[in-house]
mmCIF file of C-alpha atoms in Angstrom:
data_model
loop_
_atom_site.group_PDB
_atom_site.id
_atom_site.type_symbol
_atom_site.label_atom_id
_atom_site.label_comp_id
_atom_site.label_asym_id
_atom_site.label_seq_id
_atom_site.Cartn_x
_atom_site.Cartn_y
_atom_site.Cartn_z
ATOM 1 C CA UNK A 133 -6.938 -32.512 -7.653
ATOM 2 C CA UNK A 134 -7.060 -35.380 -10.522
ATOM 3 C CA UNK A 135 -4.940 -37.349 -8.507
ATOM 4 C CA UNK A 136 -4.154 -40.324 -11.434
ATOM 5 C CA UNK A 137 -1.575 -42.771 -11.180
ATOM 6 C CA UNK A 138 1.072 -41.771 -13.369
ATOM 7 C CA UNK A 139 1.597 -43.919 -16.616
ATOM 8 C CA UNK A 140 4.780 -44.491 -18.972
ATOM 9 C CA UNK A 141 3.601 -43.849 -22.248
ATOM 10 C CA UNK A 142 7.183 -43.578 -23.833
ATOM 11 C CA UNK A 143 10.285 -45.829 -23.717
ATOM 12 C CA UNK A 144 12.770 -43.232 -23.536
ATOM 13 C CA UNK A 145 13.121 -39.773 -23.688
ATOM 14 C CA UNK A 146 15.180 -39.534 -26.854
ATOM 15 C CA UNK A 147 13.762 -42.208 -29.088
ATOM 16 C CA UNK A 148 11.681 -41.366 -31.557
ATOM 17 C CA UNK A 149 8.448 -42.755 -30.075
ATOM 18 C CA UNK A 150 8.764 -40.297 -27.334
ATOM 19 C CA UNK A 151 9.614 -37.164 -29.230
ATOM 20 C CA UNK A 152 6.436 -38.396 -31.465
ATOM 21 C CA UNK A 153 4.167 -38.645 -28.304
ATOM 22 C CA UNK A 154 5.761 -35.203 -26.955
ATOM 23 C CA UNK A 155 4.583 -33.821 -30.834
ATOM 24 C CA UNK A 156 0.961 -35.081 -30.657
ATOM 25 C CA UNK A 157 0.556 -33.554 -26.378
ATOM 26 C CA UNK A 158 1.413 -30.551 -27.476
ATOM 27 C CA UNK A 159 -0.903 -30.577 -30.959
ATOM 28 C CA UNK A 160 -3.470 -30.884 -28.461
ATOM 29 C CA UNK A 161 -2.586 -28.404 -25.897
ATOM 30 C CA UNK A 162 -2.690 -26.199 -29.440
ATOM 31 C CA UNK A 163 -5.758 -27.384 -30.861
ATOM 32 C CA UNK A 164 -7.444 -26.037 -26.955
ATOM 33 C CA UNK A 165 -5.678 -22.563 -27.034
ATOM 34 C CA UNK A 166 -7.218 -22.353 -31.393
ATOM 35 C CA UNK A 167 -10.268 -22.969 -29.867
ATOM 36 C CA UNK A 168 -9.698 -19.737 -27.585
ATOM 37 C CA UNK A 169 -9.033 -22.161 -24.616
ATOM 38 C CA UNK A 170 -13.502 -23.037 -24.164
ATOM 39 C CA UNK A 171 -12.143 -25.745 -22.911
ATOM 40 C CA UNK A 172 -12.675 -26.706 -19.132
ATOM 41 C CA UNK A 173 -9.814 -26.468 -16.900
ATOM 42 C CA UNK A 174 -9.827 -30.065 -15.939
ATOM 43 C CA UNK A 175 -8.919 -30.988 -19.980
ATOM 44 C CA UNK A 176 -5.908 -28.741 -19.697
ATOM 45 C CA UNK A 177 -4.610 -29.683 -16.097
ATOM 46 C CA UNK A 178 -5.015 -33.380 -16.602
ATOM 47 C CA UNK A 179 -3.483 -33.235 -20.433
ATOM 48 C CA UNK A 180 -0.400 -31.523 -18.555
ATOM 49 C CA UNK A 181 -0.452 -33.632 -15.573
ATOM 50 C CA UNK A 182 -0.420 -36.854 -17.101
ATOM 51 C CA UNK A 183 2.189 -35.721 -19.366
ATOM 52 C CA UNK A 184 4.489 -34.512 -16.697
ATOM 53 C CA UNK A 185 4.280 -37.317 -14.954
ATOM 54 C CA UNK A 186 5.858 -40.133 -16.390
ATOM 55 C CA UNK A 187 8.405 -42.604 -15.153
ATOM 56 C CA UNK A 188 11.784 -41.649 -14.977
ATOM 57 C CA UNK A 189 13.837 -38.930 -17.278
ATOM 58 C CA UNK A 190 10.568 -38.689 -19.558
ATOM 59 C CA UNK A 191 9.229 -36.833 -16.662
ATOM 60 C CA UNK A 192 11.858 -34.416 -16.727
ATOM 61 C CA UNK A 193 11.987 -33.768 -20.812
ATOM 62 C CA UNK A 194 8.177 -33.638 -21.194
ATOM 63 C CA UNK A 195 7.902 -31.220 -18.044
ATOM 64 C CA UNK A 196 10.549 -28.713 -19.280
ATOM 65 C CA UNK A 197 9.150 -28.403 -22.757
ATOM 66 C CA UNK A 198 6.053 -27.934 -21.064
ATOM 67 C CA UNK A 199 7.295 -25.224 -19.140
ATOM 68 C CA UNK A 200 8.849 -24.164 -22.342
ATOM 69 C CA UNK A 201 5.496 -23.665 -24.004
ATOM 70 C CA UNK A 202 3.825 -22.271 -21.619
ATOM 71 C CA UNK A 203 6.670 -19.618 -21.651
ATOM 72 C CA UNK A 204 6.030 -18.817 -25.809
ATOM 73 C CA UNK A 205 2.334 -18.889 -25.171
ATOM 74 C CA UNK A 206 2.656 -16.468 -22.391
ATOM 75 C CA UNK A 207 4.032 -14.009 -24.440
ATOM 76 C CA UNK A 208 1.461 -14.672 -27.394
ATOM 77 C CA UNK A 209 -0.910 -14.122 -24.792
ATOM 78 C CA UNK A 210 0.078 -10.999 -23.699
ATOM 79 C CA UNK A 211 0.521 -9.709 -26.788
ATOM 80 C CA UNK A 212 -2.362 -10.330 -27.743
ATOM 81 C CA UNK A 213 -4.052 -8.390 -24.908
ATOM 82 C CA UNK A 214 -2.205 -5.521 -25.326
ATOM 83 C CA UNK A 215 -3.111 -5.291 -29.038
ATOM 84 C CA UNK A 216 -6.577 -5.593 -27.695
ATOM 85 C CA UNK A 217 -6.371 -2.748 -25.731
ATOM 86 C CA UNK A 218 -4.273 -0.497 -27.861
ATOM 87 C CA UNK A 219 -7.274 -1.472 -30.123
ATOM 88 C CA UNK A 220 -10.104 -0.234 -27.989
ATOM 89 C CA UNK A 221 -8.118 2.355 -26.658
ATOM 90 C CA UNK A 222 -7.489 3.856 -30.358
ATOM 91 C CA UNK A 223 -10.848 4.224 -30.601
ATOM 92 C CA UNK A 224 -11.365 7.034 -28.274
ATOM 93 C CA UNK A 225 -13.898 7.346 -25.798
ATOM 94 C CA UNK A 226 -16.825 8.670 -27.446
ATOM 95 C CA UNK A 227 -19.526 10.827 -25.844
ATOM 96 C CA UNK A 228 -22.267 8.117 -25.418
ATOM 97 C CA UNK A 229 -20.035 5.850 -23.444
ATOM 98 C CA UNK A 230 -22.151 3.496 -22.120
ATOM 99 C CA UNK A 231 -21.337 0.999 -25.194
ATOM 100 C CA UNK A 232 -17.937 1.422 -24.981
ATOM 101 C CA UNK A 233 -17.276 0.871 -21.200
ATOM 102 C CA UNK A 234 -19.272 -2.258 -21.655
ATOM 103 C CA UNK A 235 -17.305 -3.753 -24.377
ATOM 104 C CA UNK A 236 -14.264 -3.151 -22.263
ATOM 105 C CA UNK A 237 -15.761 -4.991 -19.266
ATOM 106 C CA UNK A 238 -16.712 -7.795 -21.543
ATOM 107 C CA UNK A 239 -13.103 -7.785 -23.105
ATOM 108 C CA UNK A 240 -11.541 -8.067 -19.676
ATOM 109 C CA UNK A 241 -13.661 -11.004 -18.977
ATOM 110 C CA UNK A 242 -13.390 -12.735 -21.550
ATOM 111 C CA UNK A 243 -9.297 -12.575 -21.077
ATOM 112 C CA UNK A 244 -9.611 -13.116 -16.954
ATOM 113 C CA UNK A 245 -11.427 -16.628 -18.043
ATOM 114 C CA UNK A 246 -8.593 -16.961 -20.666
ATOM 115 C CA UNK A 247 -6.187 -16.294 -18.239
ATOM 116 C CA UNK A 248 -8.132 -18.348 -15.404
ATOM 117 C CA UNK A 249 -7.150 -21.187 -17.532
ATOM 118 C CA UNK A 250 -4.274 -21.263 -19.024
ATOM 119 C CA UNK A 251 -2.644 -20.725 -15.718
ATOM 120 C CA UNK A 252 -4.401 -23.195 -13.306
ATOM 121 C CA UNK A 253 -4.104 -26.058 -16.259
ATOM 122 C CA UNK A 254 0.393 -25.616 -16.215
ATOM 123 C CA UNK A 255 0.108 -24.980 -12.511
ATOM 124 C CA UNK A 256 1.658 -29.025 -11.800
ATOM 125 C CA UNK A 257 5.142 -27.350 -13.591
ATOM 126 C CA UNK A 258 5.118 -24.989 -10.314
ATOM 127 C CA UNK A 259 4.808 -28.048 -7.904
ATOM 128 C CA UNK A 260 8.045 -29.882 -8.847
ATOM 129 C CA UNK A 261 9.914 -29.222 -12.175
ATOM 130 C CA UNK A 262 10.456 -25.352 -11.097
ATOM 131 C CA UNK A 263 11.897 -26.156 -7.970
ATOM 132 C CA UNK A 264 14.983 -27.670 -9.790
ATOM 133 C CA UNK A 265 16.656 -31.225 -8.053
ATOM 134 C CA UNK A 266 19.736 -29.845 -6.244
ATOM 135 C CA UNK A 267 20.998 -33.648 -5.825
ATOM 136 C CA UNK A 268 21.461 -33.675 -9.251
ATOM 137 C CA UNK A 269 22.938 -30.329 -10.000
ATOM 138 C CA UNK A 270 19.758 -29.178 -11.728
ATOM 139 C CA UNK A 271 18.792 -25.556 -10.857
ATOM 140 C CA UNK A 272 15.337 -24.013 -9.710
ATOM 141 C CA UNK A 273 13.595 -22.159 -12.449
ATOM 142 C CA UNK A 274 11.353 -19.160 -12.244
ATOM 143 C CA UNK A 275 7.487 -19.832 -11.119
ATOM 144 C CA UNK A 276 4.992 -20.052 -13.607
ATOM 145 C CA UNK A 277 3.946 -16.332 -12.706
ATOM 146 C CA UNK A 278 7.464 -15.533 -11.955
ATOM 147 C CA UNK A 279 7.949 -16.380 -15.771
ATOM 148 C CA UNK A 280 4.656 -14.169 -16.585
ATOM 149 C CA UNK A 281 5.660 -11.322 -14.957
ATOM 150 C CA UNK A 282 8.576 -11.596 -17.457
ATOM 151 C CA UNK A 283 6.637 -11.543 -20.101
ATOM 152 C CA UNK A 284 4.911 -8.999 -18.885
ATOM 153 C CA UNK A 285 7.822 -6.189 -18.590
ATOM 154 C CA UNK A 286 8.666 -7.546 -22.127
ATOM 155 C CA UNK A 287 5.662 -7.051 -23.701
ATOM 156 C CA UNK A 288 3.433 -3.423 -23.917
ATOM 157 C CA UNK A 289 0.527 -4.905 -21.288
ATOM 158 C CA UNK A 290 1.942 -3.133 -18.447
ATOM 159 C CA UNK A 291 2.087 0.496 -20.160
ATOM 160 C CA UNK A 292 -1.587 -0.189 -22.076
ATOM 161 C CA UNK A 293 -3.063 -1.918 -19.074
ATOM 162 C CA UNK A 294 -2.101 1.708 -17.269
ATOM 163 C CA UNK A 295 -3.887 3.591 -20.296
ATOM 164 C CA UNK A 296 -6.802 1.829 -20.078
ATOM 165 C CA UNK A 297 -7.407 1.774 -16.394
ATOM 166 C CA UNK A 298 -7.251 5.702 -16.777
ATOM 167 C CA UNK A 299 -9.841 5.320 -19.794
ATOM 168 C CA UNK A 300 -11.887 3.496 -18.195
ATOM 169 C CA UNK A 301 -12.269 5.669 -14.554
ATOM 170 C CA UNK A 302 -12.011 8.824 -16.222
ATOM 171 C CA UNK A 303 -15.609 7.869 -18.504
ATOM 172 C CA UNK A 304 -17.295 5.973 -16.234
ATOM 173 C CA UNK A 305 -16.677 9.300 -13.160
ATOM 174 C CA UNK A 306 -17.873 11.383 -16.377
ATOM 175 C CA UNK A 307 -20.772 8.896 -16.259
ATOM 176 C CA UNK A 308 -21.734 8.964 -13.150
ATOM 177 C CA UNK A 309 -21.325 12.902 -13.054
ATOM 178 C CA UNK A 310 -24.337 13.036 -15.603
ATOM 179 C CA UNK A 311 -26.247 10.498 -14.493
ATOM 180 C CA UNK A 312 -25.584 9.853 -10.836
ATOM 181 C CA UNK A 313 -23.675 6.483 -9.530
ATOM 182 C CA UNK A 314 -26.323 4.096 -9.799
ATOM 183 C CA UNK A 315 -26.421 4.097 -13.139
ATOM 184 C CA UNK A 316 -22.645 3.127 -13.123
ATOM 185 C CA UNK A 317 -22.587 1.141 -10.371
ATOM 186 C CA UNK A 318 -22.745 -1.971 -11.789
ATOM 187 C CA UNK A 319 -20.031 -1.038 -14.318
ATOM 188 C CA UNK A 320 -17.182 -0.003 -11.612
ATOM 189 C CA UNK A 321 -18.146 -3.493 -10.150
ATOM 190 C CA UNK A 322 -18.052 -6.028 -13.055
ATOM 191 C CA UNK A 323 -14.405 -3.959 -13.832
ATOM 192 C CA UNK A 324 -13.199 -4.153 -11.132
ATOM 193 C CA UNK A 325 -13.882 -7.980 -10.430
ATOM 194 C CA UNK A 326 -12.436 -8.560 -13.825
ATOM 195 C CA UNK A 327 -9.046 -6.563 -13.389
ATOM 196 C CA UNK A 328 -8.186 -8.198 -10.154
ATOM 197 C CA UNK A 329 -8.985 -11.698 -11.512
ATOM 198 C CA UNK A 330 -7.364 -11.072 -14.854
ATOM 199 C CA UNK A 331 -4.086 -9.561 -13.602
ATOM 200 C CA UNK A 332 -4.418 -11.495 -10.261
ATOM 201 C CA UNK A 333 -4.511 -14.810 -12.170
ATOM 202 C CA UNK A 334 -1.230 -13.720 -14.874
ATOM 203 C CA UNK A 335 1.142 -12.338 -12.406
ATOM 204 C CA UNK A 336 0.021 -13.235 -8.728
ATOM 205 C CA UNK A 337 -1.945 -11.378 -6.020
ATOM 206 C CA UNK A 338 0.896 -10.070 -4.756
ATOM 207 C CA UNK A 339 1.326 -7.756 -7.378
ATOM 208 C CA UNK A 340 -0.564 -4.959 -5.551
ATOM 209 C CA UNK A 341 -0.022 -2.713 -8.330
ATOM 210 C CA UNK A 342 -0.911 -3.805 -11.278
ATOM 211 C CA UNK A 343 -4.110 -5.822 -9.715
ATOM 212 C CA UNK A 344 -5.087 -2.564 -7.776
ATOM 213 C CA UNK A 345 -8.211 -1.272 -8.688
ATOM 214 C CA UNK A 346 -8.561 0.811 -5.271
ATOM 215 C CA UNK A 347 -8.312 4.408 -7.028
ATOM 216 C CA UNK A 348 -11.013 3.730 -9.468
ATOM 217 C CA UNK A 349 -13.922 2.699 -6.472
ATOM 218 C CA UNK A 350 -12.287 5.854 -4.606
ATOM 219 C CA UNK A 351 -12.720 8.047 -7.241
ATOM 220 C CA UNK A 352 -16.110 6.738 -8.184
ATOM 221 C CA UNK A 353 -17.856 6.789 -5.145
ATOM 222 C CA UNK A 354 -16.433 10.780 -4.128
ATOM 223 C CA UNK A 355 -18.255 11.646 -8.034
ATOM 224 C CA UNK A 356 -21.374 9.659 -7.417
ATOM 225 C CA UNK A 357 -21.490 10.988 -3.329
ATOM 226 C CA UNK A 358 -21.221 14.655 -4.708
ATOM 227 C CA UNK A 359 -23.454 14.261 -7.498
ATOM 228 C CA UNK A 360 -25.902 12.274 -5.089
ATOM 229 C CA UNK A 361 -25.238 16.173 -2.619
ATOM 230 C CA UNK A 362 -25.976 18.239 -5.683
ATOM 231 C CA UNK A 363 -29.321 20.294 -4.814
ATOM 232 C CA UNK A 364 -29.848 18.895 -1.354
ATOM 233 C CA UNK A 365 -32.291 20.396 1.192
ATOM 234 C CA UNK A 366 -30.738 23.303 3.288
ATOM 235 C CA UNK A 367 -30.207 22.931 7.163
ATOM 236 C CA UNK A 368 -31.881 23.403 10.369
ATOM 237 C CA UNK A 369 -30.320 26.721 10.045
ATOM 238 C CA UNK A 370 -31.401 27.913 7.058
ATOM 239 C CA UNK A 371 -28.363 27.470 5.357
ATOM 240 C CA UNK A 372 -27.656 24.985 2.537
ATOM 241 C CA UNK A 373 -25.099 22.245 3.300
ATOM 242 C CA UNK A 374 -22.024 22.463 1.586
ATOM 243 C CA UNK A 375 -21.436 19.181 -0.997
ATOM 244 C CA UNK A 376 -17.804 18.708 0.659
ATOM 245 C CA UNK A 377 -18.983 18.734 3.908
ATOM 246 C CA UNK A 378 -21.896 15.973 3.026
ATOM 247 C CA UNK A 379 -19.359 13.788 0.756
ATOM 248 C CA UNK A 380 -16.738 13.905 4.290
ATOM 249 C CA UNK A 381 -19.070 12.912 6.497
ATOM 250 C CA UNK A 382 -20.555 10.250 4.292
ATOM 251 C CA UNK A 383 -17.321 8.909 3.754
ATOM 252 C CA UNK A 384 -16.812 8.470 7.293
ATOM 253 C CA UNK A 385 -18.534 5.595 7.374
ATOM 254 C CA UNK A 386 -16.390 3.472 4.276
ATOM 255 C CA UNK A 387 -12.882 4.286 5.856
ATOM 256 C CA UNK A 388 -11.209 1.187 4.603
ATOM 257 C CA UNK A 389 -10.187 -0.756 1.404
ATOM 258 C CA UNK A 390 -12.647 -3.653 2.951
ATOM 259 C CA UNK A 391 -15.593 -1.551 3.468
ATOM 260 C CA UNK A 392 -14.868 -0.083 -0.146
ATOM 261 C CA UNK A 393 -14.571 -2.873 -1.442
ATOM 262 C CA UNK A 394 -17.783 -4.320 0.177
ATOM 263 C CA UNK A 395 -19.755 -1.358 -0.827
ATOM 264 C CA UNK A 396 -19.791 -2.407 -4.528
ATOM 265 C CA UNK A 397 -20.003 -5.728 -3.505
ATOM 266 C CA UNK A 398 -16.824 -7.134 -4.333
ATOM 267 C CA UNK A 399 -16.007 -10.136 -2.278
ATOM 268 C CA UNK A 400 -11.855 -11.382 -1.569
ATOM 269 C CA UNK A 401 -11.713 -14.248 -4.352
ATOM 270 C CA UNK A 402 -8.729 -17.013 -4.746
ATOM 271 C CA UNK A 403 -6.928 -16.964 -7.537
#
């Protein structure tokens, strides 16, 4: 990706010209962030790549500055995401929750796109810089996602994310109980996709607890089937079929996580 030749844009890591050039690069990054990272991924990636692939010691000095910038902005980003969750939760779930749920999904989709550009834009640092250099006694450093997880533990994002997922699940299942599962299926699917993309990008898909949406899908499916079963016709023996039996029979056809994800139109994505 973006295989460009390295260019020496600095006479030395400690020279005034080197510091000036680095400042210019950080200013460009700042401009992209102030614009909400509405740029293409290649815009940020190319900027980081070209800066981190200088000749000689300059490459290490610039990469170290970019790594520090990534950590600072990751902490700011997760703090801002947490504040957005907190603001939405503070409103409470209205009786007619559909608009509130749609706002939550739109918020997550925007955050997921921002996180995707952010993390992948800096990912060149994971290829060499974070591994260190034992021959020069340079220690390894946390990967970008490990560094992001440290921020995740330091901010309120983890706690608020769990509260947000719980609030969404309660509200969308209440909606399914009133209107049936079909009306809320699209919302659940969009929420699950955005949630997995957001936290899978920030923290890595191996953080299964943070990325998990299985409980949301299972509960919505159960409520939807139960709602569908209410008022079904009697059986051949003239006895009413019981809702728990119907739920069990239908659920047997969706008996794995992959089946459940497929039932909501979700496909495995590379994060």
